[in-house]
Amino acid sequence: MTTNYDPIAEQYKRSKQQPWRTHVECFTLMDLVGDPTGKTVLDVACGEGFYTRMLRQRGAARVTGVDLSQGMIDLARTQESQHQLGIDYVVADAREFSQTEPFDLTVAAYLLNYASTPDELQAMCDGIARSLKPGGRFVTVNSNPALAFPTAPSYRKYGFETSVQGDWNEGAPIKWTFHLSDGPFDIENYYLSPATHEEAFRKAGFRDVRWHRPKLSPDGLLENDRDFWSSLLEYPPVTFIECIR
């Protein structure tokens, strides 16, 4: 996992405000999560706590956010000191994080796509499975392994671009460039096939693995017509996955 989020933590936080992240990413992920009222929730790769706070505000009984980046956790804790939602934030590796009690629900926004090998992906899936009660759910948004990124359309009008250098094989790096008002920043993640993901889920003990396409919120259609959103929805660079332990 090569991207160091500490220097770009503030920029990444602001990138969450891009319209596609609100009307497609957030809308689809929260719809898939459903009602978290009364549930214990772990947010893995929580970043600055964007979804962590949302889960707590939507009624989760206890929420813990975990991220490898100290810079991201510092931003999350600053927000917690201001809003006092009762969220615990921990600097830890998702592959090794241990807790005293398993959770009802584990959520991850862009974690699995940082695995560059099947072994790294397996370690992530094993750690997530350990975090859950029997019957617990894992819900994630991830870079879409079913998309051939070398031939993907331009996503520049949504505020980001993707590019691939070299051969399109397992472990190929994908560069995401986010364009903000004060300049761009880059994130690198990796391609591993849907079959590699399925095998890792199965070996970790997950069942009922379901893949979901992104959906557009009604508010998104009020801001822009369907033609504007067509490239993002017809060639989705992100996918949503739901697993039951």
C-alpha positions as a Markdown table, in Angstrom:
| # | Residue | x | y | z |
|---|---|---|---|---|
| 1 | Met | 0.0 | 0.0 | 0.0 |
| 2 | Thr | 2.1 | 2.9 | -1.3 |
| 3 | Thr | 0.0 | 6.0 | -1.1 |
| 4 | Asn | 1.0 | 8.1 | 1.9 |
| 5 | Tyr | -2.1 | 10.0 | 3.0 |
| 6 | Asp | -0.5 | 12.1 | 5.7 |
| 7 | Pro | 0.7 | 14.9 | 3.3 |
| 8 | Ile | -2.7 | 15.0 | 1.4 |
| 9 | Ala | -5.1 | 14.4 | 4.2 |
| 10 | Glu | -6.7 | 17.8 | 4.0 |
| 11 | Gln | -7.0 | 17.7 | 0.2 |
| 12 | Tyr | -8.5 | 14.2 | 0.3 |
| 13 | Lys | -11.1 | 15.5 | 2.9 |
| 14 | Arg | -12.1 | 18.2 | 0.5 |
| 15 | Ser | -12.3 | 15.8 | -2.5 |
| 16 | Lys | -15.2 | 14.2 | -0.7 |
| 17 | Gln | -17.3 | 17.3 | -1.6 |
| 18 | Gln | -17.1 | 16.6 | -5.3 |
| 19 | Pro | -20.7 | 16.1 | -6.6 |
| 20 | Trp | -20.1 | 12.6 | -7.9 |
| 21 | Arg | -19.0 | 11.5 | -4.4 |
| 22 | Thr | -22.2 | 12.9 | -2.9 |
| 23 | His | -24.7 | 11.8 | -5.5 |
| 24 | Val | -23.2 | 8.5 | -6.6 |
| 25 | Glu | -20.6 | 7.2 | -4.1 |
| 26 | Cys | -22.3 | 8.3 | -0.8 |
| 27 | Phe | -25.8 | 7.7 | -2.0 |
| 28 | Thr | -25.1 | 4.1 | -3.1 |
| 29 | Leu | -23.0 | 3.2 | -0.1 |
| 30 | Met | -25.4 | 4.5 | 2.4 |
| 31 | Asp | -28.3 | 2.9 | 0.6 |
| 32 | Leu | -26.5 | -0.5 | 0.7 |
| 33 | Val | -25.6 | 0.0 | 4.4 |
| 34 | Gly | -29.3 | 0.5 | 5.2 |
| 35 | Asp | -30.4 | 1.5 | 8.7 |
| 36 | Pro | -27.6 | 1.1 | 11.2 |
| 37 | Thr | -29.7 | 2.0 | 14.2 |
| 38 | Gly | -28.6 | 0.1 | 17.3 |
| 39 | Lys | -25.7 | -1.6 | 15.5 |
| 40 | Thr | -22.1 | -1.7 | 16.4 |
| 41 | Val | -20.0 | -0.5 | 13.4 |
| 42 | Leu | -16.4 | -0.6 | 12.4 |
| 43 | Asp | -15.3 | 1.8 | 9.7 |
| 44 | Val | -12.0 | 0.5 | 8.2 |
| 45 | Ala | -9.8 | 2.9 | 6.2 |
| 46 | Cys | -12.0 | 5.6 | 7.8 |
| 47 | Gly | -9.9 | 8.5 | 6.6 |
| 48 | Glu | -10.9 | 11.8 | 8.3 |
| 49 | Gly | -14.2 | 10.2 | 9.4 |
| 50 | Phe | -16.6 | 11.3 | 6.7 |
| 51 | Tyr | -18.6 | 8.0 | 6.7 |
| 52 | Thr | -17.8 | 7.3 | 10.3 |
| 53 | Arg | -19.7 | 10.4 | 11.5 |
| 54 | Met | -22.5 | 9.7 | 9.1 |
| 55 | Leu | -23.0 | 6.2 | 10.4 |
| 56 | Arg | -23.1 | 7.5 | 14.0 |
| 57 | Gln | -25.5 | 10.3 | 13.0 |
| 58 | Arg | -27.8 | 7.7 | 11.4 |
| 59 | Gly | -28.2 | 5.9 | 14.6 |
| 60 | Ala | -25.4 | 3.4 | 15.1 |
| 61 | Ala | -25.0 | 2.5 | 18.8 |
| 62 | Arg | -21.2 | 2.4 | 18.7 |
| 63 | Val | -18.8 | 3.4 | 15.9 |
| 64 | Thr | -15.0 | 2.9 | 15.7 |
| 65 | Gly | -12.9 | 4.3 | 12.9 |
| 66 | Val | -9.6 | 2.8 | 12.0 |
| 67 | Asp | -7.0 | 4.2 | 9.5 |
| 68 | Leu | -3.3 | 3.7 | 8.9 |
| 69 | Ser | -2.7 | 7.4 | 8.4 |
| 70 | Gln | -1.9 | 9.5 | 11.5 |
| 71 | Gly | -2.8 | 12.6 | 9.5 |
| 72 | Met | -6.2 | 11.3 | 8.6 |
| 73 | Ile | -6.9 | 10.2 | 12.2 |
| 74 | Asp | -5.8 | 13.6 | 13.5 |
| 75 | Leu | -8.4 | 15.3 | 11.2 |
| 76 | Ala | -11.0 | 12.8 | 12.4 |
| 77 | Arg | -10.2 | 13.5 | 16.1 |
| 78 | Thr | -10.4 | 17.2 | 15.5 |
| 79 | Gln | -13.9 | 16.8 | 14.1 |
| 80 | Glu | -14.8 | 14.5 | 17.1 |
| 81 | Ser | -13.6 | 17.2 | 19.5 |
| 82 | Gln | -16.0 | 19.7 | 17.8 |
| 83 | His | -19.1 | 17.5 | 17.4 |
| 84 | Gln | -18.6 | 15.0 | 20.3 |
| 85 | Leu | -20.4 | 12.1 | 18.7 |
| 86 | Gly | -18.7 | 9.5 | 20.9 |
| 87 | Ile | -16.7 | 7.9 | 18.1 |
| 88 | Asp | -13.4 | 6.2 | 18.8 |
| 89 | Tyr | -10.6 | 6.7 | 16.2 |
| 90 | Val | -7.6 | 4.4 | 16.1 |
| 91 | Val | -4.4 | 4.4 | 14.1 |
| 92 | Ala | -4.0 | 0.8 | 12.9 |
| 93 | Asp | -3.5 | -1.5 | 10.0 |
| 94 | Ala | -6.7 | -3.1 | 8.8 |
| 95 | Arg | -4.9 | -6.4 | 8.4 |
| 96 | Glu | -3.8 | -6.5 | 12.0 |
| 97 | Phe | -6.4 | -4.5 | 13.9 |
| 98 | Ser | -7.8 | -6.4 | 16.9 |
| 99 | Gln | -10.8 | -5.6 | 19.1 |
| 100 | Thr | -12.3 | -7.0 | 22.3 |
| 101 | Glu | -15.8 | -7.5 | 20.8 |
| 102 | Pro | -16.8 | -8.2 | 17.1 |
| 103 | Phe | -19.0 | -5.8 | 15.3 |
| 104 | Asp | -22.4 | -6.1 | 13.6 |
| 105 | Leu | -21.3 | -4.2 | 10.5 |
| 106 | Thr | -17.9 | -3.3 | 9.0 |
| 107 | Val | -17.7 | -0.6 | 6.4 |
| 108 | Ala | -14.7 | 0.3 | 4.2 |
| 109 | Ala | -14.4 | 3.0 | 1.6 |
| 110 | Tyr | -11.5 | 2.3 | -0.7 |
| 111 | Leu | -9.5 | -0.2 | 1.3 |
| 112 | Leu | -9.3 | -3.4 | -0.8 |
| 113 | Asn | -7.9 | -1.6 | -3.9 |
| 114 | Tyr | -4.7 | -0.9 | -2.0 |
| 115 | Ala | -3.8 | -4.6 | -2.1 |
| 116 | Ser | -1.3 | -5.1 | -4.9 |
| 117 | Thr | -1.1 | -8.9 | -4.5 |
| 118 | Pro | -3.6 | -11.7 | -3.7 |
| 119 | Asp | -1.8 | -12.3 | -0.4 |
| 120 | Glu | -2.3 | -8.6 | 0.6 |
| 121 | Leu | -5.9 | -8.8 | -0.3 |
| 122 | Gln | -6.3 | -12.0 | 1.6 |
| 123 | Ala | -4.8 | -10.4 | 4.7 |
| 124 | Met | -7.3 | -7.5 | 4.5 |
| 125 | Cys | -10.3 | -9.8 | 4.0 |
| 126 | Asp | -9.2 | -12.0 | 6.9 |
| 127 | Gly | -8.9 | -9.0 | 9.2 |
| 128 | Ile | -12.3 | -7.8 | 8.1 |
| 129 | Ala | -13.9 | -11.2 | 8.7 |
| 130 | Arg | -12.3 | -11.3 | 12.2 |
| 131 | Ser | -13.9 | -8.0 | 13.0 |
| 132 | Leu | -17.4 | -9.3 | 12.5 |
| 133 | Lys | -19.9 | -11.3 | 14.5 |
| 134 | Pro | -21.2 | -14.5 | 12.8 |
| 135 | Gly | -23.9 | -13.2 | 10.4 |
| 136 | Gly | -22.3 | -9.8 | 10.4 |
| 137 | Arg | -22.1 | -7.8 | 7.2 |
| 138 | Phe | -19.2 | -6.2 | 5.3 |
| 139 | Val | -20.1 | -3.3 | 2.9 |
| 140 | Thr | -17.5 | -1.5 | 0.8 |
| 141 | Val | -17.0 | 0.9 | -2.1 |
| 142 | Asn | -13.9 | 0.0 | -4.1 |
| 143 | Ser | -12.1 | 0.7 | -7.3 |
| 144 | Asn | -14.0 | -1.4 | -9.9 |
| 145 | Pro | -12.0 | -4.5 | -10.8 |
| 146 | Ala | -14.5 | -5.3 | -13.6 |
| 147 | Leu | -13.5 | -2.1 | -15.5 |
| 148 | Ala | -10.7 | -2.2 | -18.0 |
| 149 | Phe | -9.1 | 1.1 | -16.8 |
| 150 | Pro | -6.7 | 1.4 | -19.8 |
| 151 | Thr | -9.7 | 1.9 | -22.1 |
| 152 | Ala | -12.0 | 3.8 | -19.6 |
| 153 | Pro | -13.5 | 7.1 | -20.7 |
| 154 | Ser | -12.4 | 10.4 | -19.3 |
| 155 | Tyr | -13.9 | 11.3 | -16.0 |
| 156 | Arg | -12.4 | 14.8 | -15.9 |
| 157 | Lys | -15.8 | 16.5 | -15.9 |
| 158 | Tyr | -16.5 | 14.8 | -12.6 |
| 159 | Gly | -13.3 | 16.2 | -11.0 |
| 160 | Phe | -11.0 | 13.3 | -11.4 |
| 161 | Glu | -9.0 | 11.3 | -14.0 |
| 162 | Thr | -7.7 | 7.7 | -14.0 |
| 163 | Ser | -4.6 | 6.4 | -15.8 |
| 164 | Val | -2.6 | 3.2 | -16.1 |
| 165 | Gln | 1.0 | 2.7 | -17.2 |
| 166 | Gly | 2.3 | -0.6 | -18.3 |
| 167 | Asp | 0.5 | -3.9 | -18.9 |
| 168 | Trp | -3.0 | -4.5 | -17.5 |
| 169 | Asn | -2.2 | -7.5 | -15.3 |
| 170 | Glu | -2.9 | -8.5 | -11.7 |
| 171 | Gly | -1.2 | -5.9 | -9.5 |
| 172 | Ala | -1.2 | -3.2 | -12.2 |
| 173 | Pro | -1.1 | 0.3 | -10.6 |
| 174 | Ile | -4.0 | 2.7 | -11.3 |
| 175 | Lys | -3.4 | 6.4 | -10.7 |
| 176 | Trp | -6.3 | 8.5 | -9.7 |
| 177 | Thr | -5.8 | 12.3 | -10.1 |
| 178 | Phe | -8.3 | 14.5 | -8.2 |
| 179 | His | -8.6 | 18.1 | -9.4 |
| 180 | Leu | -9.4 | 20.7 | -6.7 |
| 181 | Ser | -9.5 | 24.5 | -6.8 |
| 182 | Asp | -5.9 | 24.7 | -5.4 |
| 183 | Gly | -4.5 | 22.0 | -7.7 |
| 184 | Pro | -4.5 | 18.3 | -8.3 |
| 185 | Phe | -3.3 | 15.4 | -6.1 |
| 186 | Asp | -2.7 | 11.8 | -6.9 |
| 187 | Ile | -3.6 | 8.5 | -5.3 |
| 188 | Glu | -2.3 | 5.1 | -6.5 |
| 189 | Asn | -4.2 | 1.8 | -6.1 |
| 190 | Tyr | -4.1 | -1.6 | -7.8 |
| 191 | Tyr | -5.9 | -3.9 | -10.1 |
| 192 | Leu | -6.9 | -7.4 | -8.9 |
| 193 | Ser | -9.5 | -9.3 | -10.8 |
| 194 | Pro | -13.1 | -9.9 | -9.6 |
| 195 | Ala | -12.2 | -13.6 | -9.4 |
| 196 | Thr | -9.3 | -12.8 | -7.1 |
| 197 | His | -11.6 | -10.9 | -4.8 |
| 198 | Glu | -14.2 | -13.6 | -4.8 |
| 199 | Glu | -11.6 | -16.2 | -3.8 |
| 200 | Ala | -10.3 | -14.0 | -1.0 |
| 201 | Phe | -13.8 | -13.4 | 0.4 |
| 202 | Arg | -14.5 | -17.1 | 0.3 |
| 203 | Lys | -11.2 | -18.1 | 2.0 |
| 204 | Ala | -11.9 | -15.5 | 4.7 |
| 205 | Gly | -15.2 | -17.2 | 5.5 |
| 206 | Phe | -17.6 | -14.8 | 3.8 |
| 207 | Arg | -20.7 | -16.0 | 2.0 |
| 208 | Asp | -23.4 | -14.4 | -0.1 |
| 209 | Val | -21.0 | -12.1 | -1.8 |
| 210 | Arg | -22.9 | -9.5 | -3.9 |
| 211 | Trp | -21.6 | -6.9 | -6.3 |
| 212 | His | -23.6 | -3.7 | -6.8 |
| 213 | Arg | -23.4 | -1.1 | -9.5 |
| 214 | Pro | -23.4 | 2.6 | -8.5 |
| 215 | Lys | -26.7 | 4.4 | -8.4 |
| 216 | Leu | -27.5 | 8.1 | -8.9 |
| 217 | Ser | -29.4 | 10.0 | -6.3 |
| 218 | Pro | -32.5 | 12.0 | -7.3 |
| 219 | Asp | -30.7 | 15.2 | -6.2 |
| 220 | Gly | -27.9 | 14.4 | -8.7 |
| 221 | Leu | -30.5 | 14.5 | -11.5 |
| 222 | Leu | -31.6 | 17.9 | -10.3 |
| 223 | Glu | -28.1 | 19.3 | -10.6 |
| 224 | Asn | -27.2 | 17.7 | -13.9 |
| 225 | Asp | -29.1 | 15.6 | -16.6 |
| 226 | Arg | -28.6 | 11.9 | -17.1 |
| 227 | Asp | -26.4 | 12.5 | -20.1 |
| 228 | Phe | -23.9 | 14.3 | -17.8 |
| 229 | Trp | -23.7 | 11.3 | -15.6 |
| 230 | Ser | -23.7 | 8.6 | -18.4 |
| 231 | Ser | -19.9 | 8.0 | -18.5 |
| 232 | Leu | -19.7 | 7.5 | -14.8 |
| 233 | Leu | -22.7 | 5.1 | -14.7 |
| 234 | Glu | -22.1 | 3.2 | -17.9 |
| 235 | Tyr | -18.4 | 2.7 | -17.3 |
| 236 | Pro | -18.3 | 2.9 | -13.5 |
| 237 | Pro | -14.8 | 3.3 | -12.0 |
| 238 | Val | -16.1 | 2.2 | -8.6 |
| 239 | Thr | -18.1 | -0.8 | -7.4 |
| 240 | Phe | -20.0 | -1.7 | -4.2 |
| 241 | Ile | -19.6 | -5.1 | -2.5 |
| 242 | Glu | -21.7 | -6.7 | 0.2 |
| 243 | Cys | -20.6 | -9.8 | 2.1 |
| 244 | Ile | -22.1 | -11.9 | 4.9 |
| 245 | Arg | -19.9 | -13.6 | 7.4 |
